[in-house]
Amino acid sequence: MTVASHSNVQSLYTDHCGWLRALLYRRLGCRDTAADLSQDVFVRLLLKPAGTSPREPRAFLASIAHGLVVDHHRRRAVEQAWRETLAVLPAENQPSPEEYWEIVDALARLDALLEHLRPRARTVFLMAKLDGLTYPAIAERLSVSLSTVEKDMALALRHCYRVLMGG
Amino acid sequence: MNRHDDLPPAIIEAAIHWSVTMASGTADAAQRRDYQHWLDADERHRRAAERLGAIDDEVRGARRAGLPVTDTLDHLQRRRRRRRGLGGGLLVLVLVAVGLVGGDVSRLSRDYVTGTGEQQRLRLPGGTRVVLNADTALDVLAGEGRPTLRLHAGEILVDSEAAAVADKPRVVTDDGRLDALGTRFQVSVGGSGTGLTVLQGRVAVHAAGGEPLGEVRPGRGWRLADGTLAPGTTGLRAGSWEDGVVEARDAPLAEVLKALGHYRAGWLGYDQAVAGLKVTGVFQLNDTDAALDAIAQSLPVRVVHRTRWWVRVEKK
């Protein structure tokens, strides 16, 4: 494996940038976003530690692009849900613009982390870690036993561990 | 975290166990000491615990007092579930098939929808708690004044005891509207009209046309249909499903089977000849097979399993 070199990425960029942009345009239906994300694909490549001479460069680029498209859609969905939820708050309780976008980022990360986790385990995890509820309080609120809360919490931790370790 | 998991699964599991025990709020001094020993016993134990701690770093950025971050994530999940219902290939086929049998395809686009075996809890502005039974569809309109709950299908349990008078909810169905007056009550729709059982306090009932039909108090079940309110009971204890059981006292077998059917994948049918048999007992919703066995032992019926998904209760 070679270490990522600037020239490697440069040649990938020269050969495939137009193709990648067209691919992303088909997925997103927006030229500007497609251009932005195709740039991001090559930025990711520059940041990768090793092995950027793939035998199938287009399949490789497409798989990175796919991940970015998923993230993009997720962020948009999170932002919309956040905007709609805030709409009912009075003006004095609204977050600052900076805080607004920080939380969009944080919620998008959290949403990705908890994707595919069972609904009740997700709820338990969020109640404990985000709302700071104790396990007995969660058990009471969900009308389940303390041992169910503990099992769900263990399930959630196992899930998060695997996701964060890339397994 | 790095991308290579070099720790044995057994150590990760032990670290998860300890993390849950320590966070549960029930750990005593001896357990805390044992945890410290475990951490000190092996450098890898400490590393596993640190990695689990990194999960908190992911959550920390979203922790904001006073801002509805959890509500946002819930809202997002609900919308996804709805969209998945509308666009998810095989799942759509199954849901539509179930919807056709149940006569209610429209429930795919509701605010809150529970599927088979699911319950959901809501807390409305003002402090009212609502629990959705399985196979239920509910819209919540919470703007100015009373929150309004539009029940399209299924069954809900409403507890508005903690809510101020101005925040007491109103439940609307095809058959009329039910205004809570400081109270805990159950509403169900389906079959013939709207069922109402008040557990505490009073509920004022209006027909769909707006004419007042009176106030209902605890004591018995009522049925609102075709502009009239009449006594009517299923023989099932209202809200027993919230405790994970069907509690029947001289209930028609058909009602018990209907209640169990919401907690069972597949089709649960019965002969008309057995529909009116009276059942008394407490049946677990998380083991409907055992409930059917118990019914078969106490009544002159047999349970025919054609497949795992197709079950019919017939006369013996």
Short mmCIF file of C-alpha atoms in Angstrom, two decimals:
data_model
loop_
_atom_site.label_atom_id
_atom_site.label_comp_id
_atom_site.label_asym_id
_atom_site.label_seq_id
_atom_site.Cartn_x
_atom_site.Cartn_y
_atom_site.Cartn_z
CA MET A 1 0.00 0.00 0.00
CA THR A 2 1.21 3.47 -0.75
CA VAL A 3 0.91 6.44 1.49
CA ALA A 4 -1.59 8.94 0.17
CA SER A 5 0.26 11.38 -1.92
CA HIS A 6 -0.96 14.59 -3.29
CA SER A 7 -0.21 13.52 -6.83
CA ASN A 8 -2.28 10.35 -6.47
CA VAL A 9 -5.32 12.34 -5.47
CA GLN A 10 -4.48 14.89 -8.15
CA SER A 11 -4.63 12.30 -10.89
CA LEU A 12 -7.85 10.81 -9.51
CA TYR A 13 -9.30 14.28 -9.48
CA THR A 14 -8.27 15.05 -13.06
CA ASP A 15 -9.57 11.73 -14.37
CA HIS A 16 -12.84 11.38 -12.49
CA CYS A 17 -14.03 14.72 -11.13
CA GLY A 18 -16.52 15.38 -13.93
CA TRP A 19 -17.90 11.84 -13.71
CA LEU A 20 -18.27 12.11 -9.92
CA ARG A 21 -20.03 15.44 -10.13
CA ALA A 22 -22.52 14.00 -12.64
CA LEU A 23 -23.10 10.98 -10.38
CA LEU A 24 -23.79 13.23 -7.39
CA TYR A 25 -26.01 15.48 -9.45
CA ARG A 26 -28.17 12.47 -10.34
CA ARG A 27 -28.42 11.54 -6.66
CA LEU A 28 -29.08 15.03 -5.31
CA GLY A 29 -30.78 16.96 -8.11
CA CYS A 30 -28.84 20.10 -7.20
CA ARG A 31 -25.76 21.25 -9.09
CA ASP A 32 -24.27 23.33 -6.26
CA THR A 33 -24.59 20.60 -3.66
CA ALA A 34 -23.20 18.05 -6.14
CA ALA A 35 -20.17 20.30 -6.75
CA ASP A 36 -19.65 20.82 -3.01
CA LEU A 37 -19.86 17.14 -2.17
CA SER A 38 -17.58 16.08 -5.01
CA GLN A 39 -14.97 18.49 -3.61
CA ASP A 40 -15.54 16.92 -0.20
CA VAL A 41 -14.84 13.45 -1.61
CA PHE A 42 -11.36 14.53 -2.68
CA VAL A 43 -10.77 16.34 0.59
CA ARG A 44 -11.53 13.07 2.36
CA LEU A 45 -9.01 11.32 0.13
CA LEU A 46 -6.30 13.79 1.04
CA LEU A 47 -7.00 13.15 4.70
CA LYS A 48 -6.90 9.37 4.37
CA PRO A 49 -3.75 7.89 5.89
CA ALA A 50 -2.97 5.18 3.36
CA GLY A 51 -3.91 3.17 0.33
CA THR A 52 -5.29 5.63 -2.16
CA SER A 53 -4.31 3.80 -5.29
CA PRO A 54 -7.49 1.79 -5.64
CA ARG A 55 -7.76 -0.75 -8.42
CA GLU A 56 -11.32 0.39 -9.16
CA PRO A 57 -11.08 4.14 -8.72
CA ARG A 58 -14.66 4.89 -9.68
CA ALA A 59 -16.18 2.30 -7.35
CA PHE A 60 -13.94 3.65 -4.62
CA LEU A 61 -14.95 7.28 -5.24
CA ALA A 62 -18.61 6.30 -5.49
CA SER A 63 -18.50 4.56 -2.12
CA ILE A 64 -17.04 7.65 -0.44
CA ALA A 65 -19.60 9.81 -2.25
CA HIS A 66 -22.39 7.52 -1.07
CA GLY A 67 -21.38 8.06 2.56
CA LEU A 68 -21.35 11.81 2.05
CA VAL A 69 -24.79 11.79 0.42
CA VAL A 70 -26.19 9.83 3.37
CA ASP A 71 -24.64 12.35 5.78
CA HIS A 72 -25.98 15.22 3.73
CA HIS A 73 -29.56 13.88 3.80
CA ARG A 74 -29.30 13.12 7.48
CA ARG A 75 -28.12 16.64 8.29
CA ARG A 76 -30.95 18.14 6.27
CA ALA A 77 -33.54 15.95 8.02
CA VAL A 78 -32.07 16.78 11.44
CA GLU A 79 -32.04 20.48 10.65
CA GLN A 80 -35.67 20.38 9.54
CA ALA A 81 -36.78 18.49 12.67
CA TRP A 82 -34.82 20.94 14.84
CA ARG A 83 -36.39 23.95 13.10
CA GLU A 84 -39.90 22.52 13.45
CA THR A 85 -39.37 21.65 17.11
CA LEU A 86 -38.02 25.12 17.90
CA ALA A 87 -40.95 26.79 16.15
CA VAL A 88 -43.15 26.35 19.20
CA LEU A 89 -40.66 27.97 21.59
CA PRO A 90 -41.07 31.63 22.52
CA ALA A 91 -38.57 34.09 20.98
CA GLU A 92 -36.61 34.59 24.20
CA ASN A 93 -35.88 30.86 24.47
CA GLN A 94 -34.55 30.45 20.92
CA PRO A 95 -30.87 29.46 20.59
CA SER A 96 -28.33 31.83 19.08
CA PRO A 97 -27.46 31.15 15.42
CA GLU A 98 -24.12 29.71 16.51
CA GLU A 99 -25.74 27.42 19.03
CA TYR A 100 -28.39 26.48 16.46
CA TRP A 101 -25.82 25.06 14.03
CA GLU A 102 -23.66 23.49 16.75
CA ILE A 103 -26.67 21.50 17.85
CA VAL A 104 -27.54 20.48 14.29
CA ASP A 105 -24.03 19.02 14.02
CA ALA A 106 -24.25 17.31 17.38
CA LEU A 107 -27.72 15.89 16.69
CA ALA A 108 -26.67 14.61 13.27
CA ARG A 109 -23.72 12.76 14.86
CA LEU A 110 -25.93 11.35 17.56
CA ASP A 111 -28.58 10.34 15.05
CA ALA A 112 -25.99 8.48 12.98
CA LEU A 113 -24.66 6.79 16.10
CA LEU A 114 -28.08 5.54 17.17
CA GLU A 115 -29.34 4.48 13.77
CA HIS A 116 -30.42 0.80 13.75
CA LEU A 117 -30.62 0.70 17.53
CA ARG A 118 -33.90 -0.78 18.81
CA PRO A 119 -36.44 1.97 19.61
CA ARG A 120 -36.82 1.32 23.31
CA ALA A 121 -33.06 1.01 23.85
CA ARG A 122 -32.64 4.27 21.95
CA THR A 123 -35.19 5.97 24.21
CA VAL A 124 -33.52 4.60 27.33
CA PHE A 125 -30.11 5.71 26.13
CA LEU A 126 -31.30 9.25 25.34
CA MET A 127 -33.19 9.58 28.62
CA ALA A 128 -30.08 8.53 30.56
CA LYS A 129 -27.35 10.29 28.62
CA LEU A 130 -29.13 13.35 27.24
CA ASP A 131 -31.87 14.09 29.76
CA GLY A 132 -29.74 12.86 32.67
CA LEU A 133 -32.52 10.71 34.18
CA THR A 134 -31.58 7.99 36.67
CA TYR A 135 -32.34 4.38 35.77
CA PRO A 136 -35.15 4.09 38.34
CA ALA A 137 -36.73 7.27 36.91
CA ILE A 138 -36.50 5.85 33.38
CA ALA A 139 -38.02 2.55 34.52
CA GLU A 140 -40.92 4.44 36.05
CA ARG A 141 -41.46 6.65 33.05
CA LEU A 142 -41.47 3.74 30.60
CA SER A 143 -43.31 1.41 32.97
CA VAL A 144 -40.66 -1.28 32.68
CA SER A 145 -38.51 -2.98 35.30
CA LEU A 146 -35.13 -1.66 36.38
CA SER A 147 -33.46 -4.73 34.91
CA THR A 148 -35.09 -4.01 31.54
CA VAL A 149 -33.61 -0.51 31.62
CA GLU A 150 -30.21 -1.98 32.46
CA LYS A 151 -30.46 -4.51 29.63
CA ASP A 152 -31.49 -1.83 27.16
CA MET A 153 -28.66 0.38 28.32
CA ALA A 154 -26.15 -2.45 27.85
CA LEU A 155 -27.58 -3.05 24.37
CA ALA A 156 -27.19 0.64 23.53
CA LEU A 157 -23.61 0.79 24.81
CA ARG A 158 -22.67 -2.34 22.85
CA HIS A 159 -24.23 -0.82 19.74
CA CYS A 160 -22.46 2.54 20.14
CA TYR A 161 -19.15 0.83 20.86
CA ARG A 162 -19.38 -1.16 17.63
CA VAL A 163 -20.35 1.89 15.58
CA LEU A 164 -17.55 4.01 17.00
CA MET A 165 -15.01 1.24 16.52
CA GLY A 166 -16.12 0.95 12.92
CA GLY A 167 -17.23 -2.66 13.34
CA MET B 1 -11.18 5.76 19.23
CA ASN B 2 -9.01 3.96 16.75
CA ARG B 3 -10.50 1.72 14.11
CA HIS B 4 -8.95 -1.53 15.27
CA ASP B 5 -10.70 -3.33 18.03
CA ASP B 6 -7.82 -5.01 19.78
CA LEU B 7 -9.72 -5.72 23.00
CA PRO B 8 -11.30 -9.15 23.54
CA PRO B 9 -15.12 -9.14 23.48
CA ALA B 10 -15.23 -10.54 27.02
CA ILE B 11 -13.46 -7.45 28.34
CA ILE B 12 -15.81 -5.14 26.43
CA GLU B 13 -18.80 -7.01 27.86
CA ALA B 14 -17.40 -6.74 31.37
CA ALA B 15 -16.80 -3.01 30.86
CA ILE B 16 -20.41 -2.58 29.65
CA HIS B 17 -21.66 -4.48 32.67
CA TRP B 18 -19.66 -2.23 35.00
CA SER B 19 -20.67 0.94 33.20
CA VAL B 20 -24.36 0.06 33.56
CA THR B 21 -23.97 -0.99 37.19
CA MET B 22 -22.10 2.18 38.13
CA ALA B 23 -24.58 4.45 36.31
CA SER B 24 -27.70 2.71 37.60
CA GLY B 25 -27.79 4.69 40.83
CA THR B 26 -28.07 1.46 42.81
CA ALA B 27 -24.38 0.59 43.18
CA ASP B 28 -23.20 0.26 46.78
CA ALA B 29 -19.75 0.87 48.27
CA ALA B 30 -18.71 -2.76 47.84
CA GLN B 31 -19.59 -2.70 44.15
CA ARG B 32 -17.70 0.54 43.64
CA ARG B 33 -14.68 -1.06 45.28
CA ASP B 34 -15.01 -4.14 43.10
CA TYR B 35 -15.16 -1.91 40.05
CA GLN B 36 -11.97 -0.14 41.11
CA HIS B 37 -10.27 -3.52 41.54
CA TRP B 38 -11.42 -4.60 38.13
CA LEU B 39 -10.06 -1.41 36.57
CA ASP B 40 -6.71 -1.84 38.31
CA ALA B 41 -6.42 -5.54 37.53
CA ASP B 42 -5.55 -5.16 33.84
CA GLU B 43 -4.51 -2.23 31.70
CA ARG B 44 -6.95 -3.42 29.02
CA HIS B 45 -9.86 -3.09 31.48
CA ARG B 46 -9.08 0.56 31.90
CA ARG B 47 -8.81 1.04 28.14
CA ALA B 48 -12.22 -0.59 27.57
CA ALA B 49 -13.78 1.69 30.19
CA GLU B 50 -12.22 4.75 28.54
CA ARG B 51 -13.61 3.77 25.17
CA LEU B 52 -17.09 3.44 26.61
CA GLY B 53 -16.57 6.86 28.14
CA ALA B 54 -15.94 8.21 24.63
CA ILE B 55 -19.60 7.46 23.86
CA ASP B 56 -20.42 10.27 26.27
CA ASP B 57 -18.29 12.63 24.17
CA GLU B 58 -20.64 11.96 21.25
CA VAL B 59 -23.65 12.87 23.35
CA ARG B 60 -22.16 15.87 25.15
CA GLY B 61 -22.43 18.27 22.21
CA ALA B 62 -26.18 17.74 22.04
CA ARG B 63 -26.78 18.24 25.75
CA ARG B 64 -28.39 21.64 26.15
CA ALA B 65 -30.50 22.62 29.11
CA GLY B 66 -33.70 24.36 28.12
CA LEU B 67 -33.56 23.40 24.45
CA PRO B 68 -35.75 20.59 23.12
CA VAL B 69 -32.99 18.35 21.77
CA THR B 70 -34.63 15.07 22.78
CA ASP B 71 -37.93 16.26 21.31
CA THR B 72 -36.11 16.96 18.06
CA LEU B 73 -34.73 13.43 17.87
CA ASP B 74 -38.16 11.98 18.68
CA HIS B 75 -39.79 14.16 16.04
CA LEU B 76 -37.21 13.02 13.50
CA GLN B 77 -37.80 9.35 14.30
CA ARG B 78 -41.57 9.69 14.01
CA ARG B 79 -41.31 11.36 10.66
CA ARG B 80 -38.94 8.69 9.42
CA ARG B 81 -41.21 5.91 10.60
CA ARG B 82 -44.06 7.53 8.72
CA ARG B 83 -42.02 7.96 5.57
CA ARG B 84 -40.68 4.43 5.79
CA GLY B 85 -44.29 3.29 6.01
CA LEU B 86 -45.01 5.10 2.77
CA GLY B 87 -41.91 4.19 0.81
CA GLY B 88 -40.41 0.99 2.08
CA GLY B 89 -41.05 -1.74 -0.45
CA LEU B 90 -42.10 -4.98 1.20
CA LEU B 91 -43.02 -3.25 4.42
CA VAL B 92 -45.59 -1.17 2.55
CA LEU B 93 -47.19 -4.29 1.11
CA VAL B 94 -47.51 -5.85 4.53
CA LEU B 95 -48.87 -2.68 6.12
CA VAL B 96 -51.34 -2.12 3.33
CA ALA B 97 -52.50 -5.70 3.58
CA VAL B 98 -53.01 -5.32 7.31
CA GLY B 99 -54.63 -1.95 6.68
CA LEU B 100 -57.12 -3.42 4.27
CA VAL B 101 -58.07 -6.18 6.64
CA GLY B 102 -58.45 -3.64 9.42
CA GLY B 103 -60.22 -1.22 7.09
CA ASP B 104 -57.81 1.58 7.81
CA VAL B 105 -55.07 2.44 5.36
CA SER B 106 -55.19 6.11 6.33
CA ARG B 107 -53.26 5.51 9.53
CA LEU B 108 -49.98 5.62 7.65
CA SER B 109 -49.91 9.40 7.68
CA ARG B 110 -50.68 10.10 11.33
CA ASP B 111 -48.59 11.97 13.93
CA TYR B 112 -48.26 8.98 16.24
CA VAL B 113 -48.67 5.43 15.03
CA THR B 114 -48.01 2.22 16.90
CA GLY B 115 -47.75 -1.15 15.21
CA THR B 116 -48.49 -4.62 16.44
CA GLY B 117 -47.10 -5.17 19.92
CA GLU B 118 -46.02 -1.55 20.32
CA GLN B 119 -47.07 1.00 22.88
CA GLN B 120 -46.07 4.62 22.94
CA ARG B 121 -46.13 7.30 25.63
CA LEU B 122 -46.59 10.99 25.07
CA ARG B 123 -46.48 13.95 27.37
CA LEU B 124 -48.49 16.94 26.14
CA PRO B 125 -47.77 20.56 26.96
CA GLY B 126 -49.57 21.20 30.25
CA GLY B 127 -48.66 17.83 31.73
CA THR B 128 -51.22 15.40 30.31
CA ARG B 129 -49.87 11.89 29.73
CA VAL B 130 -51.15 9.76 26.89
CA VAL B 131 -50.38 6.08 26.29
CA LEU B 132 -51.11 4.54 22.89
CA ASN B 133 -52.04 0.88 22.79
CA ALA B 134 -50.78 -1.28 19.91
CA ASP B 135 -52.22 -0.68 16.40
CA THR B 136 -53.21 2.88 17.23
CA ALA B 137 -53.14 6.08 15.15
CA LEU B 138 -53.39 9.49 16.77
CA ASP B 139 -52.97 13.11 15.71
CA VAL B 140 -52.09 15.68 18.34
CA LEU B 141 -53.07 19.30 17.86
CA ALA B 142 -51.42 21.28 20.61
CA GLY B 143 -51.67 24.98 19.88
CA GLU B 144 -53.70 27.56 21.75
CA GLY B 145 -56.07 26.25 24.40
CA ARG B 146 -56.89 22.62 25.07
CA PRO B 147 -54.68 20.06 23.34
CA THR B 148 -56.85 18.08 20.96
CA LEU B 149 -56.26 14.39 20.34
CA ARG B 150 -57.75 13.01 17.14
CA LEU B 151 -58.05 9.25 17.55
CA HIS B 152 -58.25 7.53 14.17
CA ALA B 153 -57.77 3.93 15.20
CA GLY B 154 -56.99 1.88 18.25
CA GLU B 155 -57.00 2.82 21.87
CA ILE B 156 -55.49 5.43 24.19
CA LEU B 157 -55.25 5.98 27.90
CA VAL B 158 -55.29 9.64 28.93
CA ASP B 159 -54.17 10.95 32.31
CA SER B 160 -54.79 14.67 32.69
CA GLU B 161 -54.90 14.79 36.44
CA ALA B 162 -51.76 16.92 36.62
CA ALA B 163 -52.93 19.36 33.94
CA ALA B 164 -54.53 22.72 34.74
CA VAL B 165 -58.18 23.13 33.74
CA ALA B 166 -57.30 25.15 30.64
CA ASP B 167 -54.85 22.42 29.53
CA LYS B 168 -57.20 19.45 29.93
CA PRO B 169 -57.28 17.60 26.64
CA ARG B 170 -60.15 16.95 24.29
CA VAL B 171 -60.37 13.66 22.41
CA VAL B 172 -62.14 13.69 19.05
CA THR B 173 -63.30 10.63 17.13
CA ASP B 174 -65.69 10.10 14.22
CA ASP B 175 -68.48 9.69 16.76
CA GLY B 176 -68.06 12.82 18.83
CA ARG B 177 -65.83 14.63 21.28
CA LEU B 178 -64.83 13.86 24.84
CA ASP B 179 -63.67 16.67 27.13
CA ALA B 180 -61.60 15.71 30.15
CA LEU B 181 -62.64 17.29 33.42
CA GLY B 182 -59.68 16.44 35.63
CA THR B 183 -59.32 12.87 34.90
CA ARG B 184 -57.98 9.52 33.78
CA PHE B 185 -59.84 7.69 31.06
CA GLN B 186 -59.56 5.25 28.17
CA VAL B 187 -60.90 5.80 24.67
CA SER B 188 -61.03 3.25 21.86
CA VAL B 189 -62.38 3.35 18.34
CA GLY B 190 -63.15 0.60 15.86
CA GLY B 191 -65.95 -1.87 15.38
CA SER B 192 -69.11 -0.05 16.35
CA GLY B 193 -68.43 3.48 17.57
CA THR B 194 -66.25 4.91 20.30
CA GLY B 195 -65.69 3.18 23.63
CA LEU B 196 -65.14 5.27 26.76
CA THR B 197 -64.23 4.16 30.26
CA VAL B 198 -63.53 6.75 32.93
CA LEU B 199 -61.17 5.60 35.68
CA GLN B 200 -61.07 8.81 37.67
CA GLY B 201 -62.86 12.18 37.49
CA ARG B 202 -65.40 12.99 34.79
CA VAL B 203 -65.54 13.28 31.00
CA ALA B 204 -68.09 15.47 29.19
CA VAL B 205 -69.38 13.85 26.00
CA HIS B 206 -70.69 15.58 22.87
CA ALA B 207 -72.02 13.89 19.76
CA ALA B 208 -70.36 14.51 16.40
CA GLY B 209 -73.05 17.10 15.66
CA GLY B 210 -72.18 19.02 18.83
CA GLU B 211 -75.18 18.19 21.04
CA PRO B 212 -74.21 17.49 24.66
CA LEU B 213 -74.82 13.90 25.77
CA GLY B 214 -73.88 14.22 29.42
CA GLU B 215 -70.98 13.47 31.71
CA VAL B 216 -69.48 10.06 32.26
CA ARG B 217 -68.10 8.99 35.64
CA PRO B 218 -66.10 5.96 36.74
CA GLY B 219 -67.89 2.69 37.23
CA ARG B 220 -68.75 1.24 33.84
CA GLY B 221 -67.90 1.40 30.18
CA TRP B 222 -69.85 3.49 27.67
CA ARG B 223 -70.26 3.39 23.93
CA LEU B 224 -70.81 6.46 21.77
CA ALA B 225 -72.30 5.66 18.36
CA ASP B 226 -74.84 7.21 15.99
CA GLY B 227 -75.31 10.28 18.19
CA THR B 228 -76.19 8.35 21.35
CA LEU B 229 -74.31 7.37 24.45
CA ALA B 230 -75.19 3.98 25.93
CA PRO B 231 -73.72 1.64 28.52
CA GLY B 232 -71.45 -0.87 26.88
CA THR B 233 -68.53 -2.83 28.13
CA THR B 234 -65.95 -5.19 26.74
CA GLY B 235 -65.42 -6.96 30.05
CA LEU B 236 -61.74 -6.05 29.89
CA ARG B 237 -60.23 -3.90 32.61
CA ALA B 238 -59.53 -0.51 31.06
CA GLY B 239 -55.82 0.21 30.83
CA SER B 240 -54.79 -3.33 31.74
CA TRP B 241 -52.82 -3.38 28.47
CA GLU B 242 -50.61 -0.64 29.88
CA ASP B 243 -49.53 -3.17 32.50
CA GLY B 244 -48.78 -5.72 29.80
CA VAL B 245 -51.82 -7.89 30.37
CA VAL B 246 -55.41 -8.43 29.27
CA GLU B 247 -57.51 -8.65 32.39
CA ALA B 248 -60.89 -10.17 31.53
CA ARG B 249 -63.93 -10.62 33.73
CA ASP B 250 -66.81 -12.37 32.00
CA ALA B 251 -65.56 -10.88 28.76
CA PRO B 252 -66.72 -12.23 25.40
CA LEU B 253 -63.97 -14.39 23.91
CA ALA B 254 -64.05 -12.20 20.78
CA GLU B 255 -62.95 -9.15 22.81
CA VAL B 256 -60.11 -11.06 24.46
CA LEU B 257 -58.90 -12.38 21.11
CA LYS B 258 -59.09 -8.90 19.61
CA ALA B 259 -56.97 -7.51 22.45
CA LEU B 260 -54.42 -10.34 22.08
CA GLY B 261 -54.37 -9.90 18.31
CA HIS B 262 -52.79 -6.45 18.70
CA TYR B 263 -49.80 -8.16 20.27
CA ARG B 264 -49.32 -10.95 17.75
CA ALA B 265 -47.85 -10.95 14.29
CA GLY B 266 -50.11 -12.59 11.74
CA TRP B 267 -53.79 -13.41 11.73
CA LEU B 268 -55.80 -14.46 14.77
CA GLY B 269 -59.35 -15.43 13.87
CA TYR B 270 -62.27 -17.24 15.47
CA ASP B 271 -65.56 -19.04 14.76
CA GLN B 272 -68.68 -16.99 15.36
CA ALA B 273 -69.86 -19.95 17.41
CA VAL B 274 -67.23 -19.25 20.08
CA ALA B 275 -67.24 -15.42 19.93
CA GLY B 276 -69.69 -15.02 22.81
CA LEU B 277 -68.14 -17.52 25.24
CA LYS B 278 -67.34 -15.80 28.52
CA VAL B 279 -63.71 -15.56 29.64
CA THR B 280 -62.29 -14.63 33.02
CA GLY B 281 -58.55 -14.42 33.61
CA VAL B 282 -55.35 -12.45 33.27
CA PHE B 283 -53.35 -13.04 30.08
CA GLN B 284 -49.82 -11.84 29.34
CA LEU B 285 -49.52 -9.77 26.19
CA ASN B 286 -45.87 -10.69 25.74
CA ASP B 287 -46.73 -14.38 25.40
CA THR B 288 -49.93 -14.66 23.40
CA ASP B 289 -49.26 -18.34 22.63
CA ALA B 290 -49.47 -19.10 26.35
CA ALA B 291 -52.65 -17.00 26.56
CA LEU B 292 -54.24 -19.03 23.75
CA ASP B 293 -53.21 -22.28 25.43
CA ALA B 294 -54.80 -21.12 28.69
CA ILE B 295 -58.01 -20.22 26.87
CA ALA B 296 -58.09 -23.62 25.15
CA GLN B 297 -57.77 -25.34 28.52
CA SER B 298 -60.58 -23.45 30.19
CA LEU B 299 -63.14 -23.23 27.36
CA PRO B 300 -64.62 -25.76 24.92
CA VAL B 301 -62.44 -24.50 22.11
CA ARG B 302 -59.35 -25.60 20.25
CA VAL B 303 -56.62 -23.43 18.77
CA VAL B 304 -55.76 -24.38 15.19
CA HIS B 305 -52.30 -23.32 14.04
CA ARG B 306 -52.10 -23.62 10.28
CA THR B 307 -48.82 -21.72 10.23
CA ARG B 308 -46.98 -19.61 12.78
CA TRP B 309 -48.88 -16.62 11.31
CA TRP B 310 -52.34 -18.07 10.84
CA VAL B 311 -54.23 -19.10 13.96
CA ARG B 312 -57.91 -19.75 14.41
CA VAL B 313 -59.93 -20.49 17.55
CA GLU B 314 -62.70 -23.01 16.82
CA LYS B 315 -65.42 -24.88 18.62
CA LYS B 316 -64.20 -28.16 20.05
#
